[in-house]
């Protein structure tokens, strides 16, 4: 489909579906042609709001729409697996909102389905496609700050407790780790790779999900990553990458940056900027289009095996604080450290 318009279907009609659709409408050679929901009414209302030609009252109907090249799966994360499976088995490419699934096991299954059917699939970790984040990786690879010795990244918000809200509900994939913590972990991964050791401390919400979580990764090189996510207060949302010859400070929000500063030993600080149109989702949409036009079934910027590996580490982190929460309830040990 080199040079052709990419025809999008939107699966889900919630807030993130609306945000992504609005960014697609900013792009040339991208067209939103269909939307699917669990009800005709919701699909029709969304279609009317954005002048989308076709509204489907089921996910299966959207998956079967031959006029769609790629489907953006925008349901809550515990509901990513089944719609993505439906679409891929129908031959539809998918961009699945982060996290791809709520477990590495499910991510492995989706990866196998994508490869079995030869269709494009990618996790919508929008941070990976931001031009400054890509430039940061280039600077590190080129040795601009020497060998990376530490990464700091932080994403916490002040969220009012509501047991029925998806952020706080175990049944809806709630907790700071899956909602926010995946960002600092995914930000760190291309810079330092998989950690050799993982240490975790966390505080529970009344519903049992994590409400305030600190993570420390250790690496064979001696490097460390100190990461934080939570719902307990609004944090700076910045990131810093420190090397033996300098550092890079990524301004807030680090997961959607428009400014970062390169600090090198013996040199003046260098401010690097980028224009981030709309809500910041255009870059990942353009990467999907690039891959489809090139006949790729995975993006080299967010390959499926890396998504699975990150989710495996998130599973490990979650197991540690879940164990701690259970120990606390029993009045037992509080340690959450693990060294795989």
Tab-separated table of C-alpha atoms in Angstrom:
chain	number	residue	atom	x	y	z
A	1	UNK	CA	0.000	0.000	0.000
A	2	UNK	CA	2.973	2.281	-0.659
A	3	UNK	CA	1.888	5.895	-0.974
A	4	UNK	CA	-1.779	5.161	-0.319
A	5	UNK	CA	-4.103	6.525	2.321
A	6	UNK	CA	-4.218	4.452	5.514
A	7	UNK	CA	-7.806	3.640	6.459
A	8	UNK	CA	-8.345	3.441	10.215
A	9	UNK	CA	-10.994	1.765	12.294
A	10	UNK	CA	-11.444	2.855	15.914
A	11	UNK	CA	-12.413	0.107	18.360
A	12	UNK	CA	-13.935	1.699	21.431
A	13	UNK	CA	-15.548	5.072	21.968
A	14	UNK	CA	-14.056	6.328	25.231
A	15	UNK	CA	-11.740	9.222	25.973
A	16	UNK	CA	-8.565	7.771	24.498
A	17	UNK	CA	-10.421	6.750	21.330
A	18	UNK	CA	-11.576	10.345	20.916
A	19	UNK	CA	-8.101	11.760	21.569
A	20	UNK	CA	-6.439	9.451	19.052
A	21	UNK	CA	-9.123	10.105	16.429
A	22	UNK	CA	-8.639	13.859	16.779
A	23	UNK	CA	-4.922	13.435	16.092
A	24	UNK	CA	-5.569	11.190	13.080
A	25	UNK	CA	-7.708	13.942	11.605
A	26	UNK	CA	-4.636	16.209	11.598
A	27	UNK	CA	-2.700	13.888	9.297
A	28	UNK	CA	-2.742	13.782	5.492
A	29	UNK	CA	-3.049	10.319	3.954
A	30	UNK	CA	-4.843	9.002	7.045
A	31	UNK	CA	-8.599	8.509	7.082
A	32	UNK	CA	-10.895	7.300	9.851
A	33	UNK	CA	-13.436	5.188	7.989
A	34	UNK	CA	-15.128	3.121	10.705
A	35	UNK	CA	-15.768	2.853	14.419
A	36	UNK	CA	-16.866	-0.160	16.444
A	37	UNK	CA	-18.478	-0.331	19.848
A	38	UNK	CA	-20.437	-2.825	21.922
A	39	UNK	CA	-23.640	-0.973	21.064
A	40	UNK	CA	-25.080	0.657	17.949
A	41	UNK	CA	-25.896	3.817	19.872
A	42	UNK	CA	-22.379	4.430	21.112
A	43	UNK	CA	-20.839	3.692	17.713
A	44	UNK	CA	-23.324	5.942	15.912
A	45	UNK	CA	-22.785	8.848	18.317
A	46	UNK	CA	-18.996	8.604	17.936
A	47	UNK	CA	-19.283	8.364	14.159
A	48	UNK	CA	-21.488	11.444	14.016
A	49	UNK	CA	-19.117	13.377	16.275
A	50	UNK	CA	-16.163	12.820	13.932
A	51	UNK	CA	-17.954	12.387	10.577
A	52	UNK	CA	-16.882	8.739	10.329
A	53	UNK	CA	-18.660	6.958	7.453
A	54	UNK	CA	-19.397	3.578	9.091
A	55	UNK	CA	-20.531	2.714	12.619
A	56	UNK	CA	-20.523	-0.903	13.800
A	57	UNK	CA	-22.471	-2.098	16.828
A	58	UNK	CA	-19.988	-4.856	17.642
A	59	UNK	CA	-16.243	-5.364	17.650
A	60	UNK	CA	-16.608	-8.394	15.389
A	61	UNK	CA	-18.377	-6.289	12.758
A	62	UNK	CA	-15.530	-3.760	12.763
A	63	UNK	CA	-12.978	-6.571	12.496
A	64	UNK	CA	-14.837	-7.906	9.449
A	65	UNK	CA	-14.886	-4.517	7.693
A	66	UNK	CA	-12.731	-5.018	4.578
A	67	UNK	CA	-12.535	-1.266	4.063
A	68	UNK	CA	-10.303	-0.950	7.144
A	69	UNK	CA	-6.503	-1.318	6.938
A	70	UNK	CA	-5.691	-1.026	10.640
A	71	UNK	CA	-7.706	-0.982	13.847
A	72	UNK	CA	-6.814	1.109	16.881
A	73	UNK	CA	-7.875	-0.876	19.962
A	74	UNK	CA	-8.886	1.721	22.550
A	75	UNK	CA	-10.727	-0.339	25.159
A	76	UNK	CA	-9.581	-0.462	28.835
A	77	UNK	CA	-6.458	-2.604	29.123
A	78	UNK	CA	-8.071	-5.781	30.519
A	79	UNK	CA	-10.239	-5.723	27.379
A	80	UNK	CA	-7.437	-5.441	24.812
A	81	UNK	CA	-6.825	-9.121	24.192
A	82	UNK	CA	-10.100	-10.345	22.712
A	83	UNK	CA	-10.776	-7.409	20.334
A	84	UNK	CA	-7.178	-7.482	19.105
A	85	UNK	CA	-7.457	-11.222	18.523
A	86	UNK	CA	-10.696	-10.759	16.577
A	87	UNK	CA	-9.121	-8.135	14.347
A	88	UNK	CA	-5.914	-10.023	13.631
A	89	UNK	CA	-7.714	-13.270	12.867
A	90	UNK	CA	-9.821	-11.288	10.388
A	91	UNK	CA	-6.612	-10.102	8.701
A	92	UNK	CA	-6.704	-6.617	10.151
A	93	UNK	CA	-3.548	-4.847	11.351
A	94	UNK	CA	-3.780	-3.536	14.917
A	95	UNK	CA	-2.401	-0.734	17.033
A	96	UNK	CA	-3.279	-1.619	20.619
A	97	UNK	CA	-3.277	1.100	23.248
A	98	UNK	CA	-0.698	0.598	25.993
A	99	UNK	CA	-0.226	-1.686	27.770
A	100	UNK	CA	-0.702	-4.273	25.031
A	101	UNK	CA	-2.270	-6.629	27.572
A	102	UNK	CA	-2.306	-6.949	31.354
A	103	UNK	CA	0.139	-9.861	31.402
A	104	UNK	CA	3.136	-11.154	29.494
A	105	UNK	CA	1.330	-14.464	28.903
A	106	UNK	CA	-1.488	-12.720	27.020
A	107	UNK	CA	1.003	-10.569	25.132
A	108	UNK	CA	2.824	-13.723	24.017
A	109	UNK	CA	-0.474	-15.147	22.758
A	110	UNK	CA	-1.273	-12.000	20.767
A	111	UNK	CA	2.247	-11.989	19.340
A	112	UNK	CA	1.816	-15.583	18.202
A	113	UNK	CA	-1.555	-14.762	16.593
A	114	UNK	CA	-0.082	-11.752	14.755
A	115	UNK	CA	2.771	-13.841	13.408
A	116	UNK	CA	0.537	-16.775	12.505
A	117	UNK	CA	-1.714	-14.511	10.425
A	118	UNK	CA	1.117	-12.343	9.085
A	119	UNK	CA	-0.515	-9.086	10.167
A	120	UNK	CA	1.018	-5.930	11.593
A	121	UNK	CA	0.670	-5.479	15.360
A	122	UNK	CA	2.129	-2.906	17.720
A	123	UNK	CA	1.653	-1.616	21.250
A	124	UNK	CA	0.631	2.041	21.279
A	125	UNK	CA	3.385	3.219	23.625
A	126	UNK	CA	3.303	6.728	22.156
A	127	UNK	CA	6.439	7.872	24.014
A	128	UNK	CA	8.636	5.628	21.837
A	129	UNK	CA	7.711	7.578	18.698
A	130	UNK	CA	8.154	11.100	20.006
A	131	UNK	CA	10.975	12.778	18.003
A	132	UNK	CA	12.850	13.918	21.116
A	133	UNK	CA	12.763	10.462	22.661
A	134	UNK	CA	14.079	9.061	19.397
A	135	UNK	CA	16.786	11.755	19.352
A	136	UNK	CA	17.709	10.877	22.932
A	137	UNK	CA	18.306	7.274	21.909
A	138	UNK	CA	20.528	8.470	19.060
A	139	UNK	CA	22.556	10.689	21.399
A	140	UNK	CA	23.089	7.812	23.809
A	141	UNK	CA	24.012	5.417	21.001
A	142	UNK	CA	26.505	7.963	19.627
A	143	UNK	CA	28.181	8.311	23.041
A	144	UNK	CA	27.210	11.962	23.471
A	145	UNK	CA	27.005	11.536	27.268
A	146	UNK	CA	29.389	8.603	27.579
A	147	UNK	CA	28.231	5.370	29.194
A	148	UNK	CA	24.802	5.615	30.800
A	149	UNK	CA	25.086	5.208	34.571
A	150	UNK	CA	21.578	6.065	35.731
A	151	UNK	CA	18.069	6.883	34.565
A	152	UNK	CA	15.457	8.737	36.603
A	153	UNK	CA	11.832	8.891	35.471
A	154	UNK	CA	8.710	9.767	37.347
A	155	UNK	CA	4.962	9.771	36.624
A	156	UNK	CA	2.515	10.331	39.457
A	157	UNK	CA	-0.831	12.123	39.537
A	158	UNK	CA	-3.215	13.222	42.254
A	159	UNK	CA	-6.167	10.914	41.637
A	160	UNK	CA	-9.235	11.091	43.840
A	161	UNK	CA	-10.094	7.647	45.145
A	162	UNK	CA	-13.147	6.068	43.550
A	163	UNK	CA	-13.363	2.309	43.915
A	164	UNK	CA	-15.470	2.020	40.748
A	165	UNK	CA	-13.048	3.965	38.520
A	166	UNK	CA	-10.763	1.942	36.277
A	167	UNK	CA	-7.660	3.428	37.946
A	168	UNK	CA	-8.589	1.898	41.291
A	169	UNK	CA	-10.465	-1.234	40.241
A	170	UNK	CA	-8.596	-4.581	40.167
A	171	UNK	CA	-11.174	-5.920	37.701
A	172	UNK	CA	-10.429	-3.073	35.260
A	173	UNK	CA	-6.645	-3.402	35.386
A	174	UNK	CA	-6.297	-0.646	37.959
A	175	UNK	CA	-3.197	0.419	39.811
A	176	UNK	CA	-0.427	2.904	39.155
A	177	UNK	CA	1.939	0.365	37.601
A	178	UNK	CA	-0.100	-0.606	34.532
A	179	UNK	CA	-1.648	2.832	34.104
A	180	UNK	CA	1.451	5.017	34.600
A	181	UNK	CA	4.452	2.910	35.560
A	182	UNK	CA	4.698	1.329	32.144
A	183	UNK	CA	5.891	4.721	30.841
A	184	UNK	CA	9.096	5.077	32.891
A	185	UNK	CA	9.849	1.374	32.423
A	186	UNK	CA	9.413	1.564	28.636
A	187	UNK	CA	11.380	4.837	28.525
A	188	UNK	CA	14.310	3.179	30.301
A	189	UNK	CA	14.327	-0.101	28.361
A	190	UNK	CA	15.937	1.087	25.068
A	191	UNK	CA	18.627	2.935	27.044
A	192	UNK	CA	19.741	0.162	29.395
A	193	UNK	CA	17.936	-2.974	28.282
A	194	UNK	CA	16.379	-5.568	30.595
A	195	UNK	CA	17.445	-5.210	34.236
A	196	UNK	CA	19.557	-7.789	36.029
A	197	UNK	CA	17.887	-7.029	39.369
A	198	UNK	CA	14.559	-5.534	40.345
A	199	UNK	CA	13.613	-3.980	43.675
A	200	UNK	CA	10.156	-2.642	44.461
A	201	UNK	CA	8.344	-0.844	47.225
A	202	UNK	CA	4.678	0.087	47.024
A	203	UNK	CA	1.685	1.298	48.999
A	204	UNK	CA	-1.777	-0.208	48.443
A	205	UNK	CA	-5.055	1.511	47.742
A	206	UNK	CA	-8.132	0.353	49.691
A	207	UNK	CA	-9.072	-1.773	46.669
A	208	UNK	CA	-5.743	-3.616	46.817
A	209	UNK	CA	-4.112	-2.137	43.712
A	210	UNK	CA	-0.851	-0.206	43.980
A	211	UNK	CA	-1.295	3.489	44.700
A	212	UNK	CA	2.321	4.648	45.073
A	213	UNK	CA	5.160	2.567	43.665
A	214	UNK	CA	8.935	2.916	43.556
A	215	UNK	CA	11.113	0.709	41.363
A	216	UNK	CA	14.884	0.291	41.184
A	217	UNK	CA	16.491	-1.599	38.327
A	218	UNK	CA	20.091	-2.771	38.543
A	219	UNK	CA	22.298	-3.666	35.568
A	220	UNK	CA	25.422	-5.730	35.080
A	221	UNK	CA	27.243	-2.550	34.003
A	222	UNK	CA	26.615	-1.031	37.428
A	223	UNK	CA	23.970	1.342	36.090
A	224	UNK	CA	20.750	1.979	38.008
A	225	UNK	CA	17.257	3.163	37.063
A	226	UNK	CA	15.110	4.832	39.718
A	227	UNK	CA	11.483	4.953	38.610
A	228	UNK	CA	8.284	6.106	40.293
A	229	UNK	CA	4.578	6.005	39.549
A	230	UNK	CA	1.539	6.706	41.642
A	231	UNK	CA	-1.839	8.244	42.301
A	232	UNK	CA	-0.786	9.925	45.569
A	233	UNK	CA	0.232	13.359	44.263
A	234	UNK	CA	1.265	15.295	41.172
A	235	UNK	CA	4.989	14.730	40.609
A	236	UNK	CA	7.363	16.588	38.225
A	237	UNK	CA	6.856	14.155	35.273
A	238	UNK	CA	10.463	14.632	34.218
A	239	UNK	CA	13.240	12.224	33.252
A	240	UNK	CA	17.018	12.433	33.393
A	241	UNK	CA	19.577	10.199	31.726
A	242	UNK	CA	23.022	10.452	33.322
A	243	UNK	CA	26.225	9.330	31.638
A	244	UNK	CA	29.940	9.372	32.393
A	245	UNK	CA	30.404	12.477	30.206
A	246	UNK	CA	27.148	14.373	30.665
A	247	UNK	CA	23.416	14.038	30.983
A	248	UNK	CA	20.118	14.723	29.248
A	249	UNK	CA	17.254	16.372	31.132
A	250	UNK	CA	13.888	15.642	29.525
A	251	UNK	CA	11.332	18.297	30.435
A	252	UNK	CA	7.822	17.517	31.566
A	253	UNK	CA	5.966	15.618	30.448
A	254	UNK	CA	8.805	13.201	29.663
A	255	UNK	CA	6.351	10.770	28.041
A	256	UNK	CA	5.371	13.489	25.516
A	257	UNK	CA	8.287	15.927	25.550
A	258	UNK	CA	8.789	18.997	23.417
A	259	UNK	CA	12.008	20.159	25.130
A	260	UNK	CA	15.122	18.452	26.459
A	261	UNK	CA	18.547	19.762	27.450
A	262	UNK	CA	21.863	18.116	26.622
A	263	UNK	CA	24.525	18.832	29.258
A	264	UNK	CA	28.044	17.763	28.248
A	265	UNK	CA	31.218	18.117	30.236
A	266	UNK	CA	33.049	21.284	29.200
A	267	UNK	CA	30.246	22.512	26.942
A	268	UNK	CA	27.354	24.921	27.222
A	269	UNK	CA	23.901	23.371	27.730
A	270	UNK	CA	22.164	22.623	24.441
A	271	UNK	CA	18.380	22.891	24.306
A	272	UNK	CA	16.731	20.567	21.803
A	273	UNK	CA	13.102	21.128	20.866
A	274	UNK	CA	10.423	19.482	18.760
A	275	UNK	CA	6.959	20.445	17.603
A	276	UNK	CA	4.337	18.087	19.034
A	277	UNK	CA	1.084	18.589	17.120
A	278	UNK	CA	-2.302	17.834	18.577
A	279	UNK	CA	-2.292	15.562	21.599
A	280	UNK	CA	0.978	13.884	20.630
A	281	UNK	CA	-0.344	10.684	19.017
A	282	UNK	CA	0.445	11.601	15.417
A	283	UNK	CA	3.951	10.142	15.586
A	284	UNK	CA	2.827	6.610	16.425
A	285	UNK	CA	0.128	6.784	13.735
A	286	UNK	CA	2.757	7.820	11.196
A	287	UNK	CA	4.957	4.917	12.265
A	288	UNK	CA	2.067	2.498	11.712
A	289	UNK	CA	1.559	3.947	8.231
A	290	UNK	CA	5.277	3.724	7.462
A	291	UNK	CA	5.362	0.056	8.472
A	292	UNK	CA	2.223	-0.834	6.516
A	293	UNK	CA	3.513	0.869	3.376
A	294	UNK	CA	6.843	-0.937	3.757
A	295	UNK	CA	5.149	-4.299	4.235
A	296	UNK	CA	6.432	-4.672	7.808
A	297	UNK	CA	4.499	-6.681	10.389
A	298	UNK	CA	6.306	-5.098	13.362
A	299	UNK	CA	7.831	-1.722	14.142
A	300	UNK	CA	11.560	-1.677	14.932
A	301	UNK	CA	10.795	1.125	17.401
A	302	UNK	CA	8.377	-1.028	19.428
A	303	UNK	CA	8.900	-4.690	18.469
A	304	UNK	CA	6.529	-7.263	19.913
A	305	UNK	CA	9.250	-9.255	21.674
A	306	UNK	CA	10.274	-6.116	23.558
A	307	UNK	CA	6.682	-5.420	24.529
A	308	UNK	CA	6.454	-8.968	25.903
A	309	UNK	CA	9.755	-8.611	27.789
A	310	UNK	CA	8.632	-5.358	29.410
A	311	UNK	CA	5.321	-6.902	30.433
A	312	UNK	CA	7.225	-9.836	31.918
A	313	UNK	CA	9.103	-7.350	34.117
A	314	UNK	CA	5.870	-5.535	34.997
A	315	UNK	CA	4.408	-8.921	35.987
A	316	UNK	CA	7.384	-9.459	38.270
A	317	UNK	CA	7.027	-6.010	39.838
A	318	UNK	CA	3.307	-6.557	40.410
A	319	UNK	CA	3.927	-9.984	41.952
A	320	UNK	CA	6.339	-8.436	44.433
A	321	UNK	CA	4.034	-5.704	45.696
A	322	UNK	CA	1.047	-8.056	45.674
A	323	UNK	CA	3.085	-10.379	47.884
A	324	UNK	CA	3.934	-7.469	50.139
A	325	UNK	CA	0.319	-6.378	50.402
A	326	UNK	CA	-0.678	-9.924	51.371
A	327	UNK	CA	2.126	-10.076	53.953
A	328	UNK	CA	0.998	-6.750	55.378
A	329	UNK	CA	-2.546	-8.039	55.704
A	330	UNK	CA	-1.190	-11.097	57.538
A	331	UNK	CA	1.183	-8.964	59.598
A	332	UNK	CA	4.188	-10.621	57.985
A	333	UNK	CA	7.371	-9.567	56.232
A	334	UNK	CA	7.521	-6.348	54.250
A	335	UNK	CA	10.394	-6.980	51.840
A	336	UNK	CA	9.714	-6.547	48.142
A	337	UNK	CA	13.199	-6.979	46.728
A	338	UNK	CA	13.951	-9.568	44.097
A	339	UNK	CA	17.113	-10.433	42.242
A	340	UNK	CA	16.294	-12.650	39.271
